[in-house]
Coordinates of C-alpha atoms in Angstrom, one line a residue:
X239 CA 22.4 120.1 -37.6
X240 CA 20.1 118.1 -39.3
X241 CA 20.5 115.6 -42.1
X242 CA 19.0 117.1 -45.2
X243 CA 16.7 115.1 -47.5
X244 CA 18.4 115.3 -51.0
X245 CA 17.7 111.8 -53.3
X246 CA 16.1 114.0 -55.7
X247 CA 19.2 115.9 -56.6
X248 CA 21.4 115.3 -59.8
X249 CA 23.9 117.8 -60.1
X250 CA 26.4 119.5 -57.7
X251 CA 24.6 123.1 -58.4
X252 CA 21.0 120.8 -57.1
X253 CA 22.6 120.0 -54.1
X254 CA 23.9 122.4 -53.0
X255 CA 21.0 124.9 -53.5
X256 CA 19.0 122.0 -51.6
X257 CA 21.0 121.6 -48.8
X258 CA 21.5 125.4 -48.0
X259 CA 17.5 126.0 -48.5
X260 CA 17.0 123.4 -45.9
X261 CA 19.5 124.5 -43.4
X262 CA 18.6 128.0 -43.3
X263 CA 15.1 126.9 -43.2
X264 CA 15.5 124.4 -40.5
X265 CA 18.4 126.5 -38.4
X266 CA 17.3 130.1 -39.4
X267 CA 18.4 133.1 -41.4
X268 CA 22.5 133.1 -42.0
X269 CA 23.5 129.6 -40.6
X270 CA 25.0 129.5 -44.1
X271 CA 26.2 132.8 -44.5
X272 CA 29.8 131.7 -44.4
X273 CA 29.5 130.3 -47.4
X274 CA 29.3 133.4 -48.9
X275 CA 32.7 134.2 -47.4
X276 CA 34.6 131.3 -48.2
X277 CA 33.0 132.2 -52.2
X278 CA 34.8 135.4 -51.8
X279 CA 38.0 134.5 -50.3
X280 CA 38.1 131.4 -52.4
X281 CA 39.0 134.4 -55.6
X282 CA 42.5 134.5 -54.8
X283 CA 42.8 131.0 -53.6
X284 CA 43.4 127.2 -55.4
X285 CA 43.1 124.8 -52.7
X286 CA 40.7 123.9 -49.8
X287 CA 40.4 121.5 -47.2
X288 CA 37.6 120.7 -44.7
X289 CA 37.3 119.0 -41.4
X290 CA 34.0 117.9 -40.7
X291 CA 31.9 117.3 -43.7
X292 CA 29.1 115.9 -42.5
X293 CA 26.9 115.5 -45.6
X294 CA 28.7 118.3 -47.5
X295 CA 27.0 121.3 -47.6
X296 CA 30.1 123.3 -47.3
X297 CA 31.7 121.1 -48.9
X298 CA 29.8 121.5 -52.3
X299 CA 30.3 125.3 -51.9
X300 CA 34.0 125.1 -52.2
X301 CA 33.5 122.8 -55.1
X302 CA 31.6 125.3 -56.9
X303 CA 33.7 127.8 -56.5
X304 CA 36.1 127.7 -60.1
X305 CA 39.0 129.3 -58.9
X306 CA 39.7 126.0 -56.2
X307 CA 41.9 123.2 -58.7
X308 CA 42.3 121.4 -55.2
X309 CA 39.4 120.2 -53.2
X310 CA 40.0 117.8 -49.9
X311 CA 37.3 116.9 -47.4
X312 CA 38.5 114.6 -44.2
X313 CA 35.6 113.6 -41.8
X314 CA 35.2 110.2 -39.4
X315 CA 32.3 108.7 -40.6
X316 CA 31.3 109.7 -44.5
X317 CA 28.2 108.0 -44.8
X318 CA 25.9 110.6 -44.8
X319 CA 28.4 112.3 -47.3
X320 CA 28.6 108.9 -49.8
X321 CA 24.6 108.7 -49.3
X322 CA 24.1 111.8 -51.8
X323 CA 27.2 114.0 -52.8
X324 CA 29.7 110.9 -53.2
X325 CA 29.2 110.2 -56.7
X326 CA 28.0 113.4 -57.8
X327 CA 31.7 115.2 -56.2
X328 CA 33.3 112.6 -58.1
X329 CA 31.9 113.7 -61.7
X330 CA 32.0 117.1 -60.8
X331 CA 35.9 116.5 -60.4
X332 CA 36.5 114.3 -63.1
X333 CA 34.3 116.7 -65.5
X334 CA 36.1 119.5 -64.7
X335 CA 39.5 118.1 -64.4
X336 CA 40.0 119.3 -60.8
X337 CA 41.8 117.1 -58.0
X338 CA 39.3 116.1 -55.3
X339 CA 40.1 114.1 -52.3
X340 CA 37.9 112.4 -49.2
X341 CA 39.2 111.1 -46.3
X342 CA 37.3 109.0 -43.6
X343 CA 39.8 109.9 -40.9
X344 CA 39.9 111.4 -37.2
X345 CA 40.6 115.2 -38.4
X346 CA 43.5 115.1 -35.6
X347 CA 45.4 112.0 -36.7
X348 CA 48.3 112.3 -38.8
X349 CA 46.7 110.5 -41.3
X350 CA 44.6 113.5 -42.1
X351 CA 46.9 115.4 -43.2
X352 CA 47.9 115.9 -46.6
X353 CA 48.8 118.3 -48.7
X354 CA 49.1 122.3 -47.8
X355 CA 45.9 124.7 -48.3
X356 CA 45.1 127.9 -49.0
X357 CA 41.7 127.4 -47.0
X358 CA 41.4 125.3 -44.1
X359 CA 37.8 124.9 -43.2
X360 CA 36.8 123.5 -39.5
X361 CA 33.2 122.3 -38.9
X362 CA 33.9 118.9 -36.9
X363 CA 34.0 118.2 -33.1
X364 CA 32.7 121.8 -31.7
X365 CA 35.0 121.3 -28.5
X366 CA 37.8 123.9 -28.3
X367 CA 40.6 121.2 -27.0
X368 CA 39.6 119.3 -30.3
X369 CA 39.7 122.2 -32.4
X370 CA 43.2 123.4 -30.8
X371 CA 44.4 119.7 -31.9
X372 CA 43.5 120.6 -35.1
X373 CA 45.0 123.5 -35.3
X374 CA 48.1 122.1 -34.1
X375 CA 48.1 119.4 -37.0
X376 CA 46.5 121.5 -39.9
X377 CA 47.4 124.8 -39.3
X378 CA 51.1 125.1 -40.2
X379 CA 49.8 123.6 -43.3
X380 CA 47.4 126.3 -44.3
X381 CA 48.4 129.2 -46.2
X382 CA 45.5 132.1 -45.8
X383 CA 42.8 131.5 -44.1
X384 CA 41.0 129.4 -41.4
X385 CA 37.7 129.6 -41.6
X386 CA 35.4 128.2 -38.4
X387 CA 31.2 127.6 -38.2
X388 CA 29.6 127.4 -34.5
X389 CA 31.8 130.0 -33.2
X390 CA 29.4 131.7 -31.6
X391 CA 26.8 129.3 -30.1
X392 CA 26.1 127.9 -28.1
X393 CA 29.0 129.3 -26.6
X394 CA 31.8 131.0 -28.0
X395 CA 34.6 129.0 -26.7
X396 CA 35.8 127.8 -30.5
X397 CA 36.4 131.4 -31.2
X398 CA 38.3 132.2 -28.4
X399 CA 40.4 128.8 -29.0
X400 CA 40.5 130.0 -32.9
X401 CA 41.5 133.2 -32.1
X402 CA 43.8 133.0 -29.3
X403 CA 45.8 130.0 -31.3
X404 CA 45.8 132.6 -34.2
X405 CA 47.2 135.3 -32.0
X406 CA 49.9 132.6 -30.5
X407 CA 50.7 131.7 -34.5
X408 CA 51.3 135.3 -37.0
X409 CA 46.8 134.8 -37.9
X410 CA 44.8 137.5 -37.2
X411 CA 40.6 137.7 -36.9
X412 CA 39.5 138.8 -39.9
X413 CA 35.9 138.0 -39.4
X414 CA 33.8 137.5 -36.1
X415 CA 30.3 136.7 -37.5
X416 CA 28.2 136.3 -34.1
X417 CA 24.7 135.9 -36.2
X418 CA 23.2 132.8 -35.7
X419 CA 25.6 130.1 -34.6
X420 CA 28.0 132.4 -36.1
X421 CA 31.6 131.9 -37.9
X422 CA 35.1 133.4 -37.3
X423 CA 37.9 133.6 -40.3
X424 CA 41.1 133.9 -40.0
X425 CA 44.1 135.4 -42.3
X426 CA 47.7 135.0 -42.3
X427 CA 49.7 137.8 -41.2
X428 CA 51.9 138.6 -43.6

C-alpha cells in the first residue's frame, strides 16, 4: 500500500476523497471498493472498529458514514495516521458529538480490545495465523459483520482463515469480492 500524500487536506470529506483517488490510482480499479460496502452495511449499524489503520483511509469512510455514533481504530504504530487524519478525526468527533477512539496497540493483545461492535474491520498483518488471533480476541465481540481487505491477493489464505473461523463460529460469507486484492464480509447467523 502506499503512503498517500495528503498535507493539503482540511476536512475529513478532503481526505478521504484524496486518499481513495490515490489508492485506486496507484493500486488499480476497486482496491477501495469495500468501502462502498461497509457504507451500506454501516445503514443498520452504530459502531465500528478497525484493525490496521495504517493512515486511515478506511478509517475516514466509517467516520463519514452518519449512522456510526461509535468509531474505534487500533493499529501498532499510528504515525502515519497522526501525520494527517489525527487532528482532523478529532474535530470531526467532537463537531459531531460522536465517540471516537485510537489505540496504538498489537490488534491481538488484550489491550485492544474494548468495547463490542457492530462492524469489525481487519486490514492489519495479512497472515492468516494473525488474522485467526484476531478473530479469536475480537470476534465474540462483534455483532454483524467482519469485514476483511487483501483476501484475495496475493493469495487467498485470509479468506479461507476468515471464512473457515466464520463457519467454526454461527458467521456466514456474505461477500467474496476476488477483484483486485479483493475483500470478504462476513454476517452473523442469526
Amino acid at each position: 500500500m502506499i503512503n498517500s500524500e495528503l498535507s493539503h487536506v482540511t476536512t475529513l470529506e478532503e481526505f478521504y476523497e484524496s486518499i481513495r483517488s490515490q489508492q485506486e490510482a496507484a493500486h488499480g480499479e476497486n482496491y477501495c471498493k469495500m468501502h462502498d460496502v461497509i457504507a451500506e452495511i454501516a445503514k443498520e449499524c452504530n459502531s465500528y472498529k478497525e484493525l490496521g489503520v495504517h493512515q486511515g483511509g478506511t478509517l475516514a469512510n466509517a467516520l463519514l458514514q452518519p449512522t456510526l455514533k461509535y468509531v474505534e481504530g487500533v493499529d501498532i504504530d499510528l504515525d502515519k495516521y497522526n501525520k494527517y487524519l489525527k487532528p482532523i478525526a478529532e474535530e470531526w468527533a467532537k463537531t459531531t458529538k460522536r465517540v471516537f477512539k485510537m489505540k496504538e496497540e498489537d490488534s491481538t493483545s488484550i489491550e485492544s480490545l474494548g468495547y463490542g461492535t457492530d462492524i469489525l474491520m481487519i486490514d492489519s498483518y495479512h497472515k492468516s495465523f494473525h488474522m485467526e488471533k484476531e478473530l479469536e480476541r475480537h470476534g465474540p465481540f462483534t455483532k454483524k459483520y467482519i469485514v476483511a481487505h487483501d483476501t484475495h491477493l496475493p493469495d487467498d489464505q485470509l479468506y479461507w482463515c476468515l471464512s473457515s473461523w466464520g463457519a467454526d463460529n454461527g458467521w456466514s460469507v456474505m461477500i467474496r469480492n476476488q477483484e483486485n486484492v479483493g475483500f470478504t464480509v462476513l454476517k452473523k447467523n442469526g
